[in-house]
Short mmCIF file of C-alpha atoms and ligand atoms in Angstrom, two decimals:
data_model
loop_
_atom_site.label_atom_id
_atom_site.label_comp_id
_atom_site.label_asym_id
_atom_site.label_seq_id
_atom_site.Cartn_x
_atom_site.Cartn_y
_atom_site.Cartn_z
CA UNK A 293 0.00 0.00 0.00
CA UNK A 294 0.96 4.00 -0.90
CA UNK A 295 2.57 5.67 2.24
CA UNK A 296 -0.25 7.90 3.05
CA UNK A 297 0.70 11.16 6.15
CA UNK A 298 -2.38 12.64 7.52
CA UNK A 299 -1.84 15.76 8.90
CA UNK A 300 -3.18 14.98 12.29
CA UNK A 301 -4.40 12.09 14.03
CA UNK A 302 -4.59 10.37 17.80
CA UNK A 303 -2.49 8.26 19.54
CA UNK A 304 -4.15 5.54 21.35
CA UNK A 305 -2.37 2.75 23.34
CA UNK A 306 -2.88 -0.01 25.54
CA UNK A 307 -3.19 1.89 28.95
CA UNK A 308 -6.11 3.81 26.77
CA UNK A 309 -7.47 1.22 25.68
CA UNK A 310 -7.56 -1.09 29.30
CA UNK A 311 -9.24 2.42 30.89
CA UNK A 312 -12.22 2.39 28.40
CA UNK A 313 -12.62 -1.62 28.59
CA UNK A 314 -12.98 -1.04 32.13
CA UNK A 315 -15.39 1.21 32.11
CA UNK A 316 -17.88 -0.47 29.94
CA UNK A 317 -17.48 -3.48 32.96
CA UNK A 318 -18.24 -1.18 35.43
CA UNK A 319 -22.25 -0.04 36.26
CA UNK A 320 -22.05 3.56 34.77
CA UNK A 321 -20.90 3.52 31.53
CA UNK A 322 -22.11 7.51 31.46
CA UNK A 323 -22.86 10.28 34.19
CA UNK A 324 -20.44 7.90 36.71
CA UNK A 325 -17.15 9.21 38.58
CA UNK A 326 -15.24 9.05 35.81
CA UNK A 327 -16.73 12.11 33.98
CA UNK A 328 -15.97 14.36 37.47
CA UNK A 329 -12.44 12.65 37.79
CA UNK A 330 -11.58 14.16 34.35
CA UNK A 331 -13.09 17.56 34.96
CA UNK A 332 -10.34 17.99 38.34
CA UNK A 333 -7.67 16.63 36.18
CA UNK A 334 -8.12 19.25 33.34
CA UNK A 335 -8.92 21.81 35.90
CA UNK A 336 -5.65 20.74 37.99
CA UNK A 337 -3.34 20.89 34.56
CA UNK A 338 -4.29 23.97 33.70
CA UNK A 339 -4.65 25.42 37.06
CA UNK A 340 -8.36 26.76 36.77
CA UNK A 341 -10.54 26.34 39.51
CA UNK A 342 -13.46 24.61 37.33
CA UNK A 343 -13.84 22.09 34.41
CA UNK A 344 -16.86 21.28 32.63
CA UNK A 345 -16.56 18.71 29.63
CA UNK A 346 -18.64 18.59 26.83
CA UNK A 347 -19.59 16.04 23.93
CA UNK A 348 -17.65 18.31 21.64
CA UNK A 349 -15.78 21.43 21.31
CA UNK A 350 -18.67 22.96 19.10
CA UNK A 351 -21.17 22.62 22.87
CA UNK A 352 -18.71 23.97 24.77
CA UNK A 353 -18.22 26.93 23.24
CA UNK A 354 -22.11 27.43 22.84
CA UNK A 355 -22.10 26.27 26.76
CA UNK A 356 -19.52 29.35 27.20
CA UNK A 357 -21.65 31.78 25.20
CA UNK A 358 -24.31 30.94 26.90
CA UNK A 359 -22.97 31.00 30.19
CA UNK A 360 -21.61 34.13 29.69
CA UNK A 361 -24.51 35.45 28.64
CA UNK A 362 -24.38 36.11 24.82
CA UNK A 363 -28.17 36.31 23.30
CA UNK A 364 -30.45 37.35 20.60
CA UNK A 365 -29.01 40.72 19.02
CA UNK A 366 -25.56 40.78 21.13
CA UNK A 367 -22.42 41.04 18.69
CA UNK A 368 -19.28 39.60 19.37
CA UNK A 369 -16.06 39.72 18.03
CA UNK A 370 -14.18 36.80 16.56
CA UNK A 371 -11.40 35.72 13.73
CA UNK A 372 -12.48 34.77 10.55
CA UNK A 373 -9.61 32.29 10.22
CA UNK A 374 -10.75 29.48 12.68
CA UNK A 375 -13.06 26.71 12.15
CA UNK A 376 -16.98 27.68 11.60
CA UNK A 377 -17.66 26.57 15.19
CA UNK A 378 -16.21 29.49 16.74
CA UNK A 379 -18.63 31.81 15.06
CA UNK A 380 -21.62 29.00 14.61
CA UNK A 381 -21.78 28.69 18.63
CA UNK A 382 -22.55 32.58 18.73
CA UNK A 383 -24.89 32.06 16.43
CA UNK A 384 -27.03 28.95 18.13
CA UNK A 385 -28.04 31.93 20.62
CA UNK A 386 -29.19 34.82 17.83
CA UNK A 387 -25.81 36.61 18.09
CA UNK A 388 -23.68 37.90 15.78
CA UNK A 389 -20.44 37.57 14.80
CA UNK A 390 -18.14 40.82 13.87
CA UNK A 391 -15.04 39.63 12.55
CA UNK A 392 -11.65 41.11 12.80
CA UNK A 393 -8.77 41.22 10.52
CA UNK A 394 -5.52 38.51 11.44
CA UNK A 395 -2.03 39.00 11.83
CA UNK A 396 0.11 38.19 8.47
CA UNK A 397 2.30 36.16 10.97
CA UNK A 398 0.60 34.40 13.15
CA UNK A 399 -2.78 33.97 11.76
CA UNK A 400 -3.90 35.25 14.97
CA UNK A 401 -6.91 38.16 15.58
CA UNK A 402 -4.94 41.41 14.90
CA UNK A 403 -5.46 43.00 18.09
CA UNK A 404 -4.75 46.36 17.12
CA UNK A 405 -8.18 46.13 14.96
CA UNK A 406 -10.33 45.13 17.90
CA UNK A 407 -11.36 48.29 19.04
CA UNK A 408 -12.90 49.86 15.63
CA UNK A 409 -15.36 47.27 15.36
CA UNK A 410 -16.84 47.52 19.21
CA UNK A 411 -20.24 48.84 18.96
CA UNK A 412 -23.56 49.30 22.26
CA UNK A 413 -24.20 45.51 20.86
CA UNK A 414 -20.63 44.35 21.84
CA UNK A 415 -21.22 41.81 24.34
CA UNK A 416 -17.63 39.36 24.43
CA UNK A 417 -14.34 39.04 22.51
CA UNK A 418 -13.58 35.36 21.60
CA UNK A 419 -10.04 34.96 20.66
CA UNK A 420 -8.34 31.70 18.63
CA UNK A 421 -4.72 30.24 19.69
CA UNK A 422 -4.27 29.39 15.62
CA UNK A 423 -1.88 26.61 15.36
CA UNK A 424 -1.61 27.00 19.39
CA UNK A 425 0.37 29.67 19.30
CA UNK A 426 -1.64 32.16 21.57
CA UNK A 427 -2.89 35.24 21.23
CA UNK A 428 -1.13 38.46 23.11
CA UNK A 429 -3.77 37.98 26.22
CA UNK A 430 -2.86 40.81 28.67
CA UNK A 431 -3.80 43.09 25.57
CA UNK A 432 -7.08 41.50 24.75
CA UNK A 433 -8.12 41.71 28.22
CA UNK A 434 -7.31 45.64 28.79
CA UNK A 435 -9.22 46.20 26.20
CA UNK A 436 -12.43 43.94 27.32
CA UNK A 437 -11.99 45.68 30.52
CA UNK A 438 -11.70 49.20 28.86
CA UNK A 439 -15.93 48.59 27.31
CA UNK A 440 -17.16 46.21 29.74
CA UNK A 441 -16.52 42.64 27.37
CA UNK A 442 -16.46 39.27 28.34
CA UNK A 443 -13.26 37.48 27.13
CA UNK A 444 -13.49 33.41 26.10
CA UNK A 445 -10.57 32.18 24.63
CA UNK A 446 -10.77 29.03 21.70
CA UNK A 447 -7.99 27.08 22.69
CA UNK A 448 -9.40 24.22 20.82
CA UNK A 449 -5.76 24.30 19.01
CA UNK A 450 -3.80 25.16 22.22
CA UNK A 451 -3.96 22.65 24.97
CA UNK A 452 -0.44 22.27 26.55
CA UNK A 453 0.18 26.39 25.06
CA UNK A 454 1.35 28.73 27.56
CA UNK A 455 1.62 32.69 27.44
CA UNK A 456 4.53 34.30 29.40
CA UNK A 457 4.80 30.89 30.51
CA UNK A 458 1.77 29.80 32.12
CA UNK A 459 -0.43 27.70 30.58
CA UNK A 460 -3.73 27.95 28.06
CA UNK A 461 -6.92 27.27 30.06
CA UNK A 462 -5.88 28.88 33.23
CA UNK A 463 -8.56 31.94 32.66
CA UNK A 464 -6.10 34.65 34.11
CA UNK A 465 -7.05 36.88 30.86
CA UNK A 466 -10.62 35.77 30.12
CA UNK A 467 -13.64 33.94 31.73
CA UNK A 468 -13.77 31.18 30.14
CA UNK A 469 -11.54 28.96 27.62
CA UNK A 470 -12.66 26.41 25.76
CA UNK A 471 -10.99 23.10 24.32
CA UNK A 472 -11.54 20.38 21.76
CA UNK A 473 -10.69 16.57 21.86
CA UNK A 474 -11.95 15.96 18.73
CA UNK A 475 -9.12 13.16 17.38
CA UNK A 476 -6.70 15.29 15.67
CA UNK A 477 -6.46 17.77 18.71
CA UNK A 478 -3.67 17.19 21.38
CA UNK A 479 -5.55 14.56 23.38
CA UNK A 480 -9.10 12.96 22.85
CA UNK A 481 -12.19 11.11 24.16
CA UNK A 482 -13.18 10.73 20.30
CA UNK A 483 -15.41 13.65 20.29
CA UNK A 484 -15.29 15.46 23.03
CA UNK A 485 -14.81 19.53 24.62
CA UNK A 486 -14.36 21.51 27.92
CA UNK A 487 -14.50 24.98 29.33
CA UNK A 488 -13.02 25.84 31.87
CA UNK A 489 -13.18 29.01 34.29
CA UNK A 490 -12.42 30.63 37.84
CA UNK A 491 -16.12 31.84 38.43
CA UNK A 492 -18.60 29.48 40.13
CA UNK A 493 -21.40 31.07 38.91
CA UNK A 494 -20.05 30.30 35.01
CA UNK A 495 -19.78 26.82 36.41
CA UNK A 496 -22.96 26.12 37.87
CA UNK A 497 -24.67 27.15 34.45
CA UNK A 498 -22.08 25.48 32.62
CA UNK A 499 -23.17 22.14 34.59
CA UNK A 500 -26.90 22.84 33.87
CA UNK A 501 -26.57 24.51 29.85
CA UNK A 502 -25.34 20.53 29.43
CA UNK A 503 -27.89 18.78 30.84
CA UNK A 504 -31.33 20.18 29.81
CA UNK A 505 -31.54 23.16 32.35
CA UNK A 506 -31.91 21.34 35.36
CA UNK A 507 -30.49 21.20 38.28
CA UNK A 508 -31.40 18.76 41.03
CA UNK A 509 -29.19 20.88 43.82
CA UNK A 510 -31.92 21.92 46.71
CA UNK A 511 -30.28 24.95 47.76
CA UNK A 512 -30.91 26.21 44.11
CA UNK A 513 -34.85 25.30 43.70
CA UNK A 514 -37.22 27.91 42.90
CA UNK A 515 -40.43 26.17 44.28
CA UNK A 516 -40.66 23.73 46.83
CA UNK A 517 -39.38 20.41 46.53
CA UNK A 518 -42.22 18.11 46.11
CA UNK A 519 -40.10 14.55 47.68
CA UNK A 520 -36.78 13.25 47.30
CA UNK A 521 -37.17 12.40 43.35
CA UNK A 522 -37.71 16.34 43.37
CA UNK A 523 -35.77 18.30 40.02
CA UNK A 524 -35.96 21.52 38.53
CA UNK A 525 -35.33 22.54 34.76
CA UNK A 526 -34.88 26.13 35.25
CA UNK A 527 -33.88 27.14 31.47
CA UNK A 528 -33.88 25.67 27.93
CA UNK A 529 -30.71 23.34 28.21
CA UNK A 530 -29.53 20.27 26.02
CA UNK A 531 -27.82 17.18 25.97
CA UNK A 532 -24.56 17.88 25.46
CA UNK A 533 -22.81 15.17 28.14
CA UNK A 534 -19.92 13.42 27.96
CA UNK A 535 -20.05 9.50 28.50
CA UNK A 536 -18.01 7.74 31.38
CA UNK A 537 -16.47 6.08 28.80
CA UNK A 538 -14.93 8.95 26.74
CA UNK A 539 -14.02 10.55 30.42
CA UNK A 540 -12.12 7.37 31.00
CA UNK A 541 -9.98 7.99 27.67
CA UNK A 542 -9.37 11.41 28.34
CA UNK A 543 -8.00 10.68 32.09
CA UNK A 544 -5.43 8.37 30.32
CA UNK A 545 -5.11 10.74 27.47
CA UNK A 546 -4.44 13.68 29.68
CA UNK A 547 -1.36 11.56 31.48
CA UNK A 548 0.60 11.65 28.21
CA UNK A 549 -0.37 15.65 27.23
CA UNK A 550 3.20 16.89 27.79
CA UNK A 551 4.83 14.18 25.90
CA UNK A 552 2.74 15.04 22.97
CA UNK A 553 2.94 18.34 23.41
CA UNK A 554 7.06 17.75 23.50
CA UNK A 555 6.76 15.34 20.50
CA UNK A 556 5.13 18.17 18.14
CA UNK A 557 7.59 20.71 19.30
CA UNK A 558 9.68 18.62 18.46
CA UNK A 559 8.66 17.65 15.40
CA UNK A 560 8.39 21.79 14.33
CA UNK A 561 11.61 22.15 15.27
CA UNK A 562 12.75 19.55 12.85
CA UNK A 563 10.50 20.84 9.66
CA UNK A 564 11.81 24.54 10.88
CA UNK A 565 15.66 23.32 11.08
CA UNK A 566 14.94 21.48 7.32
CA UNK A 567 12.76 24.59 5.89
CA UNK A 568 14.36 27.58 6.85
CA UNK A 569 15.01 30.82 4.98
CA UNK A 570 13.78 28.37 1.83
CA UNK A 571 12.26 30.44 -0.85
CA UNK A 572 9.19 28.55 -1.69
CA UNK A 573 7.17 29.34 1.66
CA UNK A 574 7.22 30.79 5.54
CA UNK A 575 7.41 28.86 8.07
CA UNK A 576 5.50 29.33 11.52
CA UNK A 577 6.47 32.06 13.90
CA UNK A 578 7.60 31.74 17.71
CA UNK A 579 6.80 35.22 19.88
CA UNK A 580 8.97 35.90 22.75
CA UNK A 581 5.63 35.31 24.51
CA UNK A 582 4.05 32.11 23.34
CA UNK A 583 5.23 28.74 23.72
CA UNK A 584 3.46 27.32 20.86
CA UNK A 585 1.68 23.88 21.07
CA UNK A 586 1.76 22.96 17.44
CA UNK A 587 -1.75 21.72 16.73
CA UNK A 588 -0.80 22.57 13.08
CA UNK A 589 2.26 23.51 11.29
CA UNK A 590 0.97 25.78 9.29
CA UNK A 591 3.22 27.13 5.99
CA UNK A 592 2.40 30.19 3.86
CA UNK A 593 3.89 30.44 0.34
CA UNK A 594 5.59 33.48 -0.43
CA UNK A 595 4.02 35.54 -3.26
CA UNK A 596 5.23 33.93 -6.38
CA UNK A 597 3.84 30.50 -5.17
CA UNK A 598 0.42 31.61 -3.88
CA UNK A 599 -1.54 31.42 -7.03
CA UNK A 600 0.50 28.01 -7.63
CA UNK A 601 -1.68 26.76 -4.33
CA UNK A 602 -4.04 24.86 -5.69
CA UNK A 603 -1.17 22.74 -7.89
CA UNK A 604 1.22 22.27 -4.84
CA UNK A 605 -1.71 20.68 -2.78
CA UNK A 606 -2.90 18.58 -5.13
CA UNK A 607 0.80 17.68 -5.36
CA UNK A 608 1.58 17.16 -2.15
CA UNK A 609 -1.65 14.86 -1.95
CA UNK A 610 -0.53 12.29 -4.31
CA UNK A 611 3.17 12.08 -2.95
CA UNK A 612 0.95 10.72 -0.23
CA UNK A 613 1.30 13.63 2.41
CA UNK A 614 -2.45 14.50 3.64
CA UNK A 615 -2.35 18.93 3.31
CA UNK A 616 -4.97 20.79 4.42
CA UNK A 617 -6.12 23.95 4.84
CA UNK A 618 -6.46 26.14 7.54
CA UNK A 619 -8.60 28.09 7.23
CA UNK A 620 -11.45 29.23 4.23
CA UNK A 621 -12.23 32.77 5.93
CA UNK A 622 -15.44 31.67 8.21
CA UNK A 623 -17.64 34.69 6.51
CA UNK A 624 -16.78 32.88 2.62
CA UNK A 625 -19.13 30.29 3.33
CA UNK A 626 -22.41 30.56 1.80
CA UNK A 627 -24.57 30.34 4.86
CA UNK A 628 -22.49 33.56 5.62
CA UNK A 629 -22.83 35.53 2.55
CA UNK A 630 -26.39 34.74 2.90
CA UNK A 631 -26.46 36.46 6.38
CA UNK A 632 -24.66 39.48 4.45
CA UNK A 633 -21.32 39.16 5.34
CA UNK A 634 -19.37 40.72 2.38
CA UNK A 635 -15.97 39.65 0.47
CA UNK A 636 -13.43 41.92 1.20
CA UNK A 637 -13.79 42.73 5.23
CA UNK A 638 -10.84 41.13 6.21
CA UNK A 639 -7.79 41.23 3.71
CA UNK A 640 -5.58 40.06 5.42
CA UNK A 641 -6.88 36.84 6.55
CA UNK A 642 -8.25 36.70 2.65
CA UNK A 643 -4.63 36.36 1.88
CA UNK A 644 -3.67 34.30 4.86
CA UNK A 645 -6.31 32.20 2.94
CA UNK A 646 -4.21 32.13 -0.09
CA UNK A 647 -1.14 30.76 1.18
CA UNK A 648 -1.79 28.19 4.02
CA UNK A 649 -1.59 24.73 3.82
CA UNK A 650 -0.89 22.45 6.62
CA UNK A 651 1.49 19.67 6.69
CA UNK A 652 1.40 16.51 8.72
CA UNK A 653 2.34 17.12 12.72
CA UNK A 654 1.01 14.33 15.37
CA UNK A 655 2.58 12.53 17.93
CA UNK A 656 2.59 9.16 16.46
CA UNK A 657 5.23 10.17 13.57
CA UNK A 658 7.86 8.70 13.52
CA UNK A 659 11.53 9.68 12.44
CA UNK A 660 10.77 8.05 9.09
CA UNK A 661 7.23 9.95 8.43
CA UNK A 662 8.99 13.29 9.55
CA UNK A 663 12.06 12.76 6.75
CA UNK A 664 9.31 11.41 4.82
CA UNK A 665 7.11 14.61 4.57
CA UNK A 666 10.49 16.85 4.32
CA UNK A 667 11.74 15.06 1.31
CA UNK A 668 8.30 15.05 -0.79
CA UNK A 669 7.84 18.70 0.30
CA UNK A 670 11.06 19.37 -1.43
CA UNK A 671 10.23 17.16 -4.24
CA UNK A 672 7.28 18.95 -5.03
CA UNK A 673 8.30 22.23 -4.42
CA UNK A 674 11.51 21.43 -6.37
CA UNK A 675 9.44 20.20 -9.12
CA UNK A 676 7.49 22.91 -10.13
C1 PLP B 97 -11.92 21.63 16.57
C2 PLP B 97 -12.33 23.04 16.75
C3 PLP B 97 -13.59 23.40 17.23
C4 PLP B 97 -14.72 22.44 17.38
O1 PLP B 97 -14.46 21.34 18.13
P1 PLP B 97 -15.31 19.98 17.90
O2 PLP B 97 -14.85 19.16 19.05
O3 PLP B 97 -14.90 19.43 16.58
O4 PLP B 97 -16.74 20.33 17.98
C5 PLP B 97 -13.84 24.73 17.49
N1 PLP B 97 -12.92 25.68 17.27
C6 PLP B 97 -11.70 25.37 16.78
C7 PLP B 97 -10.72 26.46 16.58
C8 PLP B 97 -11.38 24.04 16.50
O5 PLP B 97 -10.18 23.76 15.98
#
């Protein structure tokens, strides 16, 4: 068979594998201990006082939107170069999304263009570690604090990130993050999310948001309890719960975070030793401040490659190395023209657009995959 390099994918080993099996022998194979267990664990890593997993990424962040309080006619501000979740979740509540222009560099919101698109409607900034490299935090939250804005960070790309050395999820800038375990994030529970925050109120809705509404604590009833069997839905909720099962796998998962974290900076610094100052393409960028957790490594081709893009994939695709591309500006889509969002609001991440393409970065590559990729990316680029 072809050698065929996706450009992300899980790692999954025995010690996973024995967790899950014995959960599904156990007598709660969902809403168990195991599900609580993993919420202290991701809390503890990331030294946030409060976890609250999801069934994916996509319900936590509309549990954080929610939580915070984001409804019908509230804008917020976002990226257009993320996945459509970030913006979709706003949307699931009758928001709307304003989005700002990215940096050439980093693919990151451009900070510096925040402030001209706050309006009365402005209700919360949600910012996107792209790659995971974050986003320059302290600045994001002076100026949330400057109009009155909530802050939730997407760190769906940067579990096992840190800013000025402390790590993603830990809230100090914003009120809530939020994180993926889809499979080709850092760890995973096969679909799966979390957000995490310092604020117990955020929690306590965060707890109910994912299960219908209700709430079955006493001290928090409304009427009185009728007996013991006694619940309350207090608010239009959903089922967005995480199984036992998946909570199991991300326990075990979670143990090996900073060894795949290690492994794909590792990994980046082998592509960046083997690509440097080449003249086909950029590679990614460091700042002083981030400590990047290389959910993607992310190249953009310099200008006399760009319109060559759509050659150089399809290229790289049959060499057997699985590109993509991160990301098609969120406002292109259809559905988003159709709301009115116009070509043309945010150059720079139009561009971005034009030049990205991901190559293959997960922790189960090994030495041969990594020359592998390096040696068809030359070819190709070589080639043309
Ligand atoms: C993966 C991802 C999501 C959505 O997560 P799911 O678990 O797939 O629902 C949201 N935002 C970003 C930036 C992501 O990369």
């Amino acid at each position: 068979m072809k050698k065929f390099i996706p450009y992300g994918k899980q790692f999954i080993d025995e010690d996973d594998i024995k967790e899950i099996v014995e959960v599904l022998k156990s007598d709660f194979i969902t809403q168990g201990n195991k599900v609580p267990e993993f919420e202290k664990k991701l809390a503890n890593y990331c030294g946030t006082k409060y976890a609250v997993v999801f069934n994916s990424g996509t319900s936590a962040l509309h549990g954080a939107y929610f939580a915070l309080g984001l409804s019908k006619d509230d804008e917020f501000i976002t990226t257009p170069i993320t996945f459509a979740a970030t913006a979709n979740a706003g949307l699931y509540l009758g928001a709307k999304p304003v989005f700002v222009d990215v940096e050439p560099d980093t693919g990151n919101i451009d900070i510096n263009k925040i402030e001209e698109k706050i309006t009365e409607k402005t209700k919360l900034i949600s910012v996107v570690h792209y790659a995971g490299h974050p986003v320059y935090l302290e600045k994001i939250k002076q100026i949330a604090d400057k109009y009155g804005l909530k802050v939730i960070e997407d760190a769906c790309h940067a579990l096992g990130a840190k800013y000025k050395g402390e790590k993603i999820g830990n809230c100090k800038y914003s009120d809530a993050t939020v994180f993926s375990f889809h499979p080709v994030k850092h760890i995973t529970t096969g679909e799966g999310g979390a957000v995490l925050t310092n604020d117990r109120e955020i929690y306590e809705k965060l707890l109910m948001f994912r299960n219908h509404g209700i709430t079955k604590d006493k001290s928090k009833f409304l009427n009185n309890p009728d007996g013991e069997w006694y619940y309350e839905m207090q608010f239009l909720g959903y089922n967005y719960r995480m199984t036992d099962i998946q909570s199991a796998l991300g326990i075990s998962q979670l143990k090996k975070l900073d060894k795949f974290v290690e492994k794909r900076r590792k990994i980046a610094k082998i592509y960046n030793e083997a690509f440097k100052n080449n003249s086909y393409f950029d590679i990614p960028v460091e700042k002083d401040y981030a400590f990047h957790s290389y959910h993607l490594y992310s190249i953009r081709l310099k200008d006399e490659y760009k319109e060559k893009k759509r050659e150089i994939f399809e290229n790289l695709k049959k060499e057997g190395i699985g590109v993509q591309v991160h990301y098609i500006p969120v406002y292109l889509h259809p559905y988003y023209q159709k709301l009115g969002y116009k070509k043309g609001i945010c150059p720079n991440a139009e561009d971005f657009y034009t030049r990205q393409i991901s190559i293959p970065i997960y922790p189960a590559m090994n030495d041969e995959d990594i020359n592998f990729v390096i040696e068809k990316v030359w070819k190709v680029f070589k080639e043309r």
